[in-house]
Amino acid sequence: MRIFLLTLILVTAVLGSGIWLNYQLYQQAIRETVAQRDERVAQAAALTIANAIRSRQQTINQLAFVAPEGRLDTAQLETTHPEFNYGFLYLKSEQEVTNLNSEVQLWEAVQPVKWSTVSEERIWSIRMDNETVILVSSIAADGSLLIGAFSASLLIEQAISEVFNPSDDALLFVVDKQGTPLFIMGEQLHNEVSLNHPGVQEAFTGRSGTTYIDPSYLELEHIVAYSPVPEVGWALVIEEAWQTVANPWLEITPLVPLILLVPLAVALFMLWLVNRRIIRPLQFLAQQATAFGQGEATELGQRRGAIGAIQELQHELDLMLAQVEASKSGLKRYLEAVNQGQEEERSRLARELHDGTLQTLIALDQQVKMARKRIPATEQDQNLQRAAGLLQ
């Protein structure tokens, strides 16, 4: 029984350990796979944003080529280049500025910027209407300057929609070197977007990669993928709990062997039950029957835990053994009675034989005596005298 229980415990422990190890390896593989995927997505999103900015830069270069010829038309620009949603500025000099978008007074926002900065920088940003506006410029052949302005958040949203499909618990944000959030998609999971967010400083140094946020104060461990945005020096960061990315059915897959533990446990329990209630009682009956067959007096009794059929068999065998014992006792008493009767008969016969012989001898003695009296002593022969001597 102890060996059986130890075997059951050992098998369960080995299977449980194997399943746990398999689950841990699976979780690690999923973790690494999600990290690699997020890193590639971050790089692709950053590259897409950079390409979109570069495309707008090329558009400004082309428009600057024809600007001195006076071929720029405000209505035409709004129709052909709607991506510049904050309009255009055409500067022949610092004093002569043409606002090519009558709906947005872009020059009022650009004025605080020094002319030297506007002339030297190809791409820069300003804060306007509580959001970041990207400015791209190009110098024409006559030295004039054409500036195009567009929303950073709109650009980023349009760019990442091609490569990023966020989950419910994912966060993507882009931040500039001043710590200003340019775009945020998703819920801020644990703290505010800032320069101190994991991955931001690494992206500013031009590196791409992944890191992990300690889950000690989070419900789940988070993966942080980061990548720099070329051309503008921004940092793009993706953060999500990798456990929520995996398919729930895939999460269950490593635990499928646990289902096998249920039928295994049932099978082992049934084996234990069969051993305890059938095999062991039958072995006990066989041992006791063998001992009884060898003449050893024994009593089976009722073994607890045996099934009803075996208990009934035990009861019938007990009755049979009791009947055998009773028969043996009756036979013994019968033999004792026979022996006693034989002894009594022998004693009676002995007494009868002894009494008859004695009476015969007495009668014979009397006859001898009477014969001696009738025959004179001188005439008595030797045989009569010998018979009288024997009867004395």
GROMACS .gro file of C-alpha atoms in nm:
model
  392
    1MET     CA    1   0.000   0.000   0.000
    2ARG     CA    2   0.279   0.240   0.091
    3ILE     CA    3   0.470   0.153  -0.225
    4PHE     CA    4   0.159   0.218  -0.432
    5LEU     CA    5   0.101   0.557  -0.270
    6LEU     CA    6   0.468   0.652  -0.311
    7THR     CA    7   0.452   0.554  -0.678
    8LEU     CA    8   0.137   0.761  -0.724
    9ILE     CA    9   0.298   1.063  -0.559
   10LEU     CA   10   0.620   1.022  -0.759
   11VAL     CA   11   0.441   0.992  -1.093
   12THR     CA   12   0.224   1.295  -1.015
   13ALA     CA   13   0.528   1.498  -0.906
   14VAL     CA   14   0.727   1.408  -1.218
   15LEU     CA   15   0.438   1.487  -1.452
   16GLY     CA   16   0.356   1.808  -1.270
   17SER     CA   17   0.720   1.922  -1.280
   18GLY     CA   18   0.745   1.841  -1.650
   19ILE     CA   19   0.429   2.032  -1.729
   20TRP     CA   20   0.541   2.329  -1.518
   21LEU     CA   21   0.881   2.335  -1.691
   22ASN     CA   22   0.716   2.311  -2.032
   23TYR     CA   23   0.484   2.599  -1.943
   24GLN     CA   24   0.775   2.815  -1.825
   25LEU     CA   25   0.972   2.748  -2.144
   26TYR     CA   26   0.664   2.828  -2.350
   27GLN     CA   27   0.609   3.154  -2.162
   28GLN     CA   28   0.973   3.251  -2.216
   29ALA     CA   29   0.944   3.176  -2.588
   30ILE     CA   30   0.627   3.386  -2.616
   31ARG     CA   31   0.796   3.666  -2.422
   32GLU     CA   32   1.094   3.672  -2.657
   33THR     CA   33   0.875   3.645  -2.965
   34VAL     CA   34   0.658   3.941  -2.861
   35ALA     CA   35   0.970   4.144  -2.777
   36GLN     CA   36   1.120   4.077  -3.121
   37ARG     CA   37   0.792   4.160  -3.291
   38ASP     CA   38   0.750   4.488  -3.101
   39GLU     CA   39   1.108   4.586  -3.178
   40ARG     CA   40   1.053   4.529  -3.551
   41VAL     CA   41   0.723   4.720  -3.536
   42ALA     CA   42   0.891   5.011  -3.356
   43GLN     CA   43   1.168   5.024  -3.616
   44ALA     CA   44   0.918   5.003  -3.901
   45ALA     CA   45   0.697   5.273  -3.749
   46ALA     CA   46   0.994   5.505  -3.691
   47LEU     CA   47   1.116   5.449  -4.045
   48THR     CA   48   0.767   5.513  -4.185
   49ILE     CA   49   0.745   5.842  -3.994
   50ALA     CA   50   1.089   5.945  -4.120
   51ASN     CA   51   0.993   5.856  -4.477
   52ALA     CA   52   0.674   6.063  -4.447
   53ILE     CA   53   0.874   6.364  -4.326
   54ARG     CA   54   1.130   6.307  -4.602
   55SER     CA   55   0.849   6.292  -4.858
   56ARG     CA   56   0.717   6.627  -4.738
   57GLN     CA   57   1.068   6.766  -4.754
   58GLN     CA   58   1.096   6.660  -5.116
   59THR     CA   59   0.759   6.820  -5.188
   60ILE     CA   60   0.882   7.150  -5.042
   61ASN     CA   61   1.201   7.125  -5.249
   62GLN     CA   62   0.995   7.085  -5.565
   63LEU     CA   63   0.765   7.374  -5.474
   64ALA     CA   64   1.063   7.594  -5.385
   65PHE     CA   65   1.202   7.536  -5.733
   66VAL     CA   66   0.900   7.708  -5.892
   67ALA     CA   67   0.826   7.960  -5.614
   68PRO     CA   68   1.041   8.245  -5.754
   69GLU     CA   69   0.851   8.224  -6.078
   70GLY     CA   70   0.526   8.307  -5.898
   71ARG     CA   71   0.363   7.981  -5.989
   72LEU     CA   72   0.244   7.902  -5.636
   73ASP     CA   73  -0.133   7.927  -5.599
   74THR     CA   74  -0.295   7.904  -5.255
   75ALA     CA   75  -0.608   7.722  -5.373
   76GLN     CA   76  -0.401   7.481  -5.578
   77LEU     CA   77  -0.170   7.408  -5.286
   78GLU     CA   78  -0.460   7.328  -5.056
   79THR     CA   79  -0.598   7.084  -5.312
   80THR     CA   80  -0.279   6.914  -5.424
   81HIS     CA   81  -0.100   6.906  -5.089
   82PRO     CA   82  -0.356   6.862  -4.810
   83GLU     CA   83  -0.091   6.696  -4.592
   84PHE     CA   84   0.042   7.045  -4.513
   85ASN     CA   85  -0.260   7.119  -4.299
   86TYR     CA   86  -0.099   7.428  -4.140
   87GLY     CA   87  -0.022   7.585  -4.477
   88PHE     CA   88   0.286   7.741  -4.636
   89LEU     CA   89   0.503   8.048  -4.590
   90TYR     CA   90   0.703   8.210  -4.865
   91LEU     CA   91   0.978   8.441  -4.739
   92LYS     CA   92   1.174   8.653  -4.985
   93SER     CA   93   1.336   8.818  -4.686
   94GLU     CA   94   1.280   8.858  -4.315
   95GLN     CA   95   1.064   9.163  -4.386
   96GLU     CA   96   0.878   9.030  -4.691
   97VAL     CA   97   0.662   8.733  -4.595
   98THR     CA   98   0.377   8.581  -4.791
   99ASN     CA   99   0.131   8.365  -4.603
  100LEU     CA  100   0.005   8.115  -4.856
  101ASN     CA  101  -0.272   7.992  -4.628
  102SER     CA  102  -0.524   8.259  -4.542
  103GLU     CA  103  -0.699   8.048  -4.277
  104VAL     CA  104  -0.396   7.998  -4.058
  105GLN     CA  105  -0.171   8.284  -3.957
  106LEU     CA  106   0.142   8.072  -3.957
  107TRP     CA  107   0.379   8.365  -3.962
  108GLU     CA  108   0.263   8.478  -3.618
  109ALA     CA  109   0.385   8.147  -3.479
  110VAL     CA  110   0.709   8.148  -3.678
  111GLN     CA  111   0.802   8.509  -3.597
  112PRO     CA  112   0.968   8.429  -3.260
  113VAL     CA  113   1.211   8.206  -3.448
  114LYS     CA  114   1.522   8.384  -3.568
  115TRP     CA  115   1.567   8.423  -3.942
  116SER     CA  116   1.904   8.253  -3.924
  117THR     CA  117   1.742   7.948  -3.769
  118VAL     CA  118   1.469   7.940  -4.031
  119SER     CA  119   1.727   7.970  -4.307
  120GLU     CA  120   1.968   7.707  -4.176
  121GLU     CA  121   1.736   7.440  -4.037
  122ARG     CA  122   1.563   7.216  -4.287
  123ILE     CA  123   1.328   7.053  -4.037
  124TRP     CA  124   1.224   7.186  -3.698
  125SER     CA  125   0.914   7.218  -3.485
  126ILE     CA  126   0.713   7.478  -3.297
  127ARG     CA  127   0.420   7.469  -3.056
  128MET     CA  128   0.100   7.597  -3.209
  129ASP     CA  129  -0.262   7.550  -3.102
  130ASN     CA  130  -0.144   7.331  -2.813
  131GLU     CA  131   0.022   7.083  -3.043
  132THR     CA  132   0.354   7.037  -3.214
  133VAL     CA  133   0.377   7.161  -3.571
  134ILE     CA  134   0.654   7.036  -3.797
  135LEU     CA  135   0.813   7.288  -4.032
  136VAL     CA  136   1.011   7.183  -4.337
  137SER     CA  137   1.185   7.444  -4.549
  138SER     CA  138   1.373   7.475  -4.873
  139ILE     CA  139   1.579   7.761  -5.014
  140ALA     CA  140   1.495   7.864  -5.369
  141ALA     CA  141   1.749   7.960  -5.633
  142ASP     CA  142   1.700   8.332  -5.564
  143GLY     CA  143   1.760   8.285  -5.192
  144SER     CA  144   1.397   8.299  -5.094
  145LEU     CA  145   1.261   8.046  -4.847
  146LEU     CA  146   0.954   7.822  -4.871
  147ILE     CA  147   0.820   7.670  -4.549
  148GLY     CA  148   0.554   7.402  -4.522
  149ALA     CA  149   0.381   7.326  -4.191
  150PHE     CA  150   0.189   7.019  -4.082
  151SER     CA  151   0.069   6.858  -3.763
  152ALA     CA  152   0.315   6.615  -3.604
  153SER     CA  153   0.040   6.406  -3.446
  154LEU     CA  154  -0.151   6.378  -3.775
  155LEU     CA  155   0.163   6.276  -3.959
  156ILE     CA  156   0.251   6.012  -3.700
  157GLU     CA  157  -0.103   5.877  -3.686
  158GLN     CA  158  -0.120   5.838  -4.063
  159ALA     CA  159   0.225   5.680  -4.077
  160ILE     CA  160   0.192   5.422  -3.799
  161SER     CA  161  -0.156   5.312  -3.909
  162GLU     CA  162   0.018   5.120  -4.187
  163VAL     CA  163   0.243   4.916  -3.957
  164PHE     CA  164   0.097   4.920  -3.607
  165ASN     CA  165  -0.225   4.757  -3.491
  166PRO     CA  166  -0.235   4.809  -3.115
  167SER     CA  167  -0.394   4.571  -2.869
  168ASP     CA  168  -0.623   4.693  -2.594
  169ASP     CA  169  -0.338   4.718  -2.345
  170ALA     CA  170  -0.070   4.859  -2.579
  171LEU     CA  171   0.080   5.206  -2.563
  172LEU     CA  172   0.269   5.382  -2.843
  173PHE     CA  173   0.407   5.731  -2.808
  174VAL     CA  174   0.654   5.962  -2.975
  175VAL     CA  175   0.843   6.222  -2.774
  176ASP     CA  176   1.095   6.488  -2.874
  177LYS     CA  177   1.418   6.571  -2.696
  178GLN     CA  178   1.246   6.837  -2.487
  179GLY     CA  179   1.019   6.570  -2.342
  180THR     CA  180   0.711   6.695  -2.526
  181PRO     CA  181   0.473   6.412  -2.621
  182LEU     CA  182   0.408   6.444  -2.994
  183PHE     CA  183   0.170   6.153  -3.021
  184ILE     CA  184   0.014   5.906  -2.779
  185MET     CA  185  -0.193   5.604  -2.876
  186GLY     CA  186  -0.335   5.381  -2.605
  187GLU     CA  187  -0.366   5.408  -2.231
  188GLN     CA  188  -0.071   5.526  -2.024
  189LEU     CA  189  -0.010   5.208  -1.833
  190HIS     CA  190   0.196   5.302  -1.531
  191ASN     CA  191   0.335   5.655  -1.545
  192GLU     CA  192   0.332   5.970  -1.755
  193VAL     CA  193   0.513   5.988  -2.086
  194SER     CA  194   0.839   6.167  -2.018
  195LEU     CA  195   1.211   6.156  -2.079
  196ASN     CA  196   1.242   5.915  -1.788
  197HIS     CA  197   1.023   5.652  -1.946
  198PRO     CA  198   1.213   5.328  -2.013
  199GLY     CA  199   1.356   5.322  -2.364
  200VAL     CA  200   1.338   5.698  -2.432
  201GLN     CA  201   1.700   5.786  -2.354
  202GLU     CA  202   1.822   5.477  -2.538
  203ALA     CA  203   1.630   5.587  -2.849
  204PHE     CA  204   1.779   5.937  -2.829
  205THR     CA  205   2.124   5.781  -2.850
  206GLY     CA  206   2.024   5.617  -3.178
  207ARG     CA  207   1.972   5.264  -3.047
  208SER     CA  208   1.683   5.029  -3.110
  209GLY     CA  209   1.593   4.741  -2.882
  210THR     CA  210   1.370   4.616  -2.606
  211THR     CA  211   1.362   4.626  -2.231
  212TYR     CA  212   1.127   4.504  -1.961
  213ILE     CA  213   0.944   4.679  -1.681
  214ASP     CA  214   0.960   4.502  -1.348
  215PRO     CA  215   0.612   4.364  -1.275
  216SER     CA  216   0.653   4.415  -0.901
  217TYR     CA  217   0.412   4.709  -0.911
  218LEU     CA  218   0.221   4.596  -1.220
  219GLU     CA  219  -0.016   4.309  -1.267
  220LEU     CA  220   0.179   4.181  -1.570
  221GLU     CA  221   0.530   4.221  -1.701
  222HIS     CA  222   0.556   4.484  -1.976
  223ILE     CA  223   0.777   4.483  -2.284
  224VAL     CA  224   0.913   4.819  -2.398
  225ALA     CA  225   1.037   4.843  -2.757
  226TYR     CA  226   1.208   5.164  -2.866
  227SER     CA  227   1.357   5.312  -3.181
  228PRO     CA  228   1.483   5.655  -3.289
  229VAL     CA  229   1.303   5.847  -3.563
  230PRO     CA  230   1.560   5.956  -3.821
  231GLU     CA  231   1.564   6.310  -3.956
  232VAL     CA  232   1.406   6.463  -3.645
  233GLY     CA  233   1.570   6.282  -3.351
  234TRP     CA  234   1.247   6.174  -3.184
  235ALA     CA  235   1.203   5.865  -2.973
  236LEU     CA  236   0.929   5.615  -3.057
  237VAL     CA  237   0.831   5.374  -2.780
  238ILE     CA  238   0.588   5.081  -2.774
  239GLU     CA  239   0.486   4.933  -2.441
  240GLU     CA  240   0.251   4.643  -2.375
  241ALA     CA  241   0.197   4.346  -2.148
  242TRP     CA  242   0.325   4.053  -2.349
  243GLN     CA  243   0.084   3.809  -2.180
  244THR     CA  244  -0.212   3.987  -2.339
  245VAL     CA  245  -0.067   3.954  -2.689
  246ALA     CA  246  -0.063   3.575  -2.697
  247ASN     CA  247  -0.373   3.395  -2.817
  248PRO     CA  248  -0.567   3.263  -2.515
  249TRP     CA  249  -0.583   2.922  -2.681
  250LEU     CA  250  -0.206   2.925  -2.718
  251GLU     CA  251  -0.178   3.011  -2.351
  252ILE     CA  252  -0.382   2.703  -2.271
  253THR     CA  253  -0.184   2.475  -2.504
  254PRO     CA  254   0.109   2.412  -2.263
  255LEU     CA  255  -0.141   2.326  -1.992
  256VAL     CA  256  -0.315   2.061  -2.203
  257PRO     CA  257  -0.099   1.787  -2.045
  258LEU     CA  258  -0.255   1.886  -1.714
  259ILE     CA  259  -0.580   1.745  -1.849
  260LEU     CA  260  -0.406   1.410  -1.875
  261LEU     CA  261  -0.342   1.420  -1.503
  262VAL     CA  262  -0.713   1.386  -1.440
  263PRO     CA  263  -0.763   1.050  -1.619
  264LEU     CA  264  -0.424   0.939  -1.493
  265ALA     CA  265  -0.522   1.019  -1.136
  266VAL     CA  266  -0.857   0.845  -1.188
  267ALA     CA  267  -0.682   0.540  -1.336
  268LEU     CA  268  -0.431   0.526  -1.052
  269PHE     CA  269  -0.710   0.566  -0.800
  270MET     CA  270  -0.907   0.286  -0.964
  271LEU     CA  271  -0.597   0.064  -0.958
  272TRP     CA  272  -0.548   0.144  -0.593
  273LEU     CA  273  -0.916   0.073  -0.525
  274VAL     CA  274  -0.903  -0.257  -0.714
  275ASN     CA  275  -0.587  -0.353  -0.529
  276ARG     CA  276  -0.735  -0.263  -0.192
  277ARG     CA  277  -1.087  -0.401  -0.236
  278ILE     CA  278  -1.031  -0.698  -0.467
  279ILE     CA  279  -0.673  -0.814  -0.512
  280ARG     CA  280  -0.555  -0.786  -0.152
  281PRO     CA  281  -0.869  -0.952  -0.005
  282LEU     CA  282  -0.839  -1.237  -0.259
  283GLN     CA  283  -0.471  -1.281  -0.175
  284PHE     CA  284  -0.565  -1.291   0.192
  285LEU     CA  285  -0.831  -1.554   0.123
  286ALA     CA  286  -0.583  -1.762  -0.077
  287GLN     CA  287  -0.327  -1.749   0.205
  288GLN     CA  288  -0.582  -1.844   0.468
  289ALA     CA  289  -0.728  -2.124   0.253
  290THR     CA  290  -0.377  -2.263   0.195
  291ALA     CA  291  -0.304  -2.251   0.566
  292PHE     CA  292  -0.631  -2.425   0.643
  293GLY     CA  293  -0.556  -2.689   0.380
  294GLN     CA  294  -0.229  -2.759   0.556
  295GLY     CA  295  -0.416  -2.826   0.877
  296GLU     CA  296  -0.355  -2.495   1.048
  297ALA     CA  297  -0.661  -2.378   1.234
  298THR     CA  298  -0.750  -2.024   1.126
  299GLU     CA  299  -1.042  -1.788   1.095
  300LEU     CA  300  -1.087  -1.559   0.797
  301GLY     CA  301  -1.308  -1.294   0.951
  302GLN     CA  302  -1.438  -0.992   0.760
  303ARG     CA  303  -1.174  -0.773   0.594
  304ARG     CA  304  -1.271  -0.409   0.581
  305GLY     CA  305  -1.279  -0.241   0.243
  306ALA     CA  306  -1.345  -0.555   0.038
  307ILE     CA  307  -1.628  -0.544  -0.213
  308GLY     CA  308  -1.959  -0.709  -0.126
  309ALA     CA  309  -1.898  -1.022  -0.336
  310ILE     CA  310  -1.565  -1.089  -0.165
  311GLN     CA  311  -1.713  -1.020   0.177
  312GLU     CA  312  -1.990  -1.268   0.097
  313LEU     CA  313  -1.729  -1.521  -0.015
  314GLN     CA  314  -1.537  -1.462   0.306
  315HIS     CA  315  -1.855  -1.519   0.504
  316GLU     CA  316  -1.932  -1.842   0.317
  317LEU     CA  317  -1.578  -1.966   0.369
  318ASP     CA  318  -1.605  -1.882   0.738
  319LEU     CA  319  -1.926  -2.088   0.756
  320MET     CA  320  -1.759  -2.374   0.573
  321LEU     CA  321  -1.459  -2.363   0.804
  322ALA     CA  322  -1.691  -2.355   1.104
  323GLN     CA  323  -1.878  -2.658   0.969
  324VAL     CA  324  -1.552  -2.841   0.908
  325GLU     CA  325  -1.437  -2.761   1.258
  326ALA     CA  326  -1.773  -2.877   1.394
  327SER     CA  327  -1.746  -3.200   1.192
  328LYS     CA  328  -1.396  -3.257   1.323
  329SER     CA  329  -1.515  -3.201   1.678
  330GLY     CA  330  -1.811  -3.439   1.625
  331LEU     CA  331  -1.583  -3.704   1.474
  332LYS     CA  332  -1.347  -3.669   1.767
  333ARG     CA  333  -1.630  -3.709   2.015
  334TYR     CA  334  -1.757  -4.010   1.817
  335LEU     CA  335  -1.416  -4.175   1.822
  336GLU     CA  336  -1.383  -4.106   2.191
  337ALA     CA  337  -1.726  -4.262   2.249
  338VAL     CA  338  -1.631  -4.568   2.041
  339ASN     CA  339  -1.307  -4.608   2.231
  340GLN     CA  340  -1.487  -4.570   2.561
  341GLY     CA  341  -1.747  -4.830   2.456
  342GLN     CA  342  -1.477  -5.071   2.350
  343GLU     CA  343  -1.302  -5.031   2.682
  344GLU     CA  344  -1.623  -5.084   2.872
  345GLU     CA  345  -1.703  -5.393   2.663
  346ARG     CA  346  -1.355  -5.524   2.715
  347SER     CA  347  -1.385  -5.473   3.088
  348ARG     CA  348  -1.726  -5.639   3.093
  349LEU     CA  349  -1.600  -5.933   2.893
  350ALA     CA  350  -1.301  -5.961   3.117
  351ARG     CA  351  -1.521  -5.962   3.419
  352GLU     CA  352  -1.754  -6.213   3.264
  353LEU     CA  353  -1.468  -6.436   3.157
  354HIS     CA  354  -1.305  -6.411   3.498
  355ASP     CA  355  -1.624  -6.489   3.689
  356GLY     CA  356  -1.714  -6.791   3.470
  357THR     CA  357  -1.370  -6.946   3.493
  358LEU     CA  358  -1.362  -6.896   3.865
  359GLN     CA  359  -1.697  -7.063   3.910
  360THR     CA  360  -1.590  -7.352   3.688
  361LEU     CA  361  -1.275  -7.394   3.886
  362ILE     CA  362  -1.467  -7.384   4.213
  363ALA     CA  363  -1.709  -7.644   4.081
  364LEU     CA  364  -1.423  -7.854   3.957
  365ASP     CA  365  -1.254  -7.824   4.295
  366GLN     CA  366  -1.569  -7.939   4.459
  367GLN     CA  367  -1.590  -8.235   4.225
  368VAL     CA  368  -1.229  -8.327   4.298
  369LYS     CA  369  -1.288  -8.300   4.667
  370MET     CA  370  -1.597  -8.515   4.641
  371ALA     CA  371  -1.406  -8.766   4.435
  372ARG     CA  372  -1.129  -8.788   4.687
  373LYS     CA  373  -1.377  -8.839   4.960
  374ARG     CA  374  -1.536  -9.127   4.776
  375ILE     CA  375  -1.212  -9.292   4.681
  376PRO     CA  376  -0.991  -9.421   4.955
  377ALA     CA  377  -0.654  -9.252   4.985
  378THR     CA  378  -0.474  -9.570   4.899
  379GLU     CA  379  -0.658  -9.592   4.574
  380GLN     CA  380  -0.620  -9.227   4.458
  381ASP     CA  381  -0.388  -9.208   4.158
  382GLN     CA  382  -0.127  -8.952   4.090
  383ASN     CA  383  -0.339  -8.748   3.840
  384LEU     CA  384  -0.615  -8.689   4.090
  385GLN     CA  385  -0.366  -8.563   4.337
  386ARG     CA  386  -0.209  -8.330   4.076
  387ALA     CA  387  -0.554  -8.187   3.989
  388ALA     CA  388  -0.630  -8.126   4.351
  389GLY     CA  389  -0.296  -7.948   4.382
  390LEU     CA  390  -0.369  -7.724   4.084
  391LEU     CA  391  -0.707  -7.623   4.223
  392GLN     CA  392  -0.561  -7.509   4.552
   0.00000   0.00000   0.00000
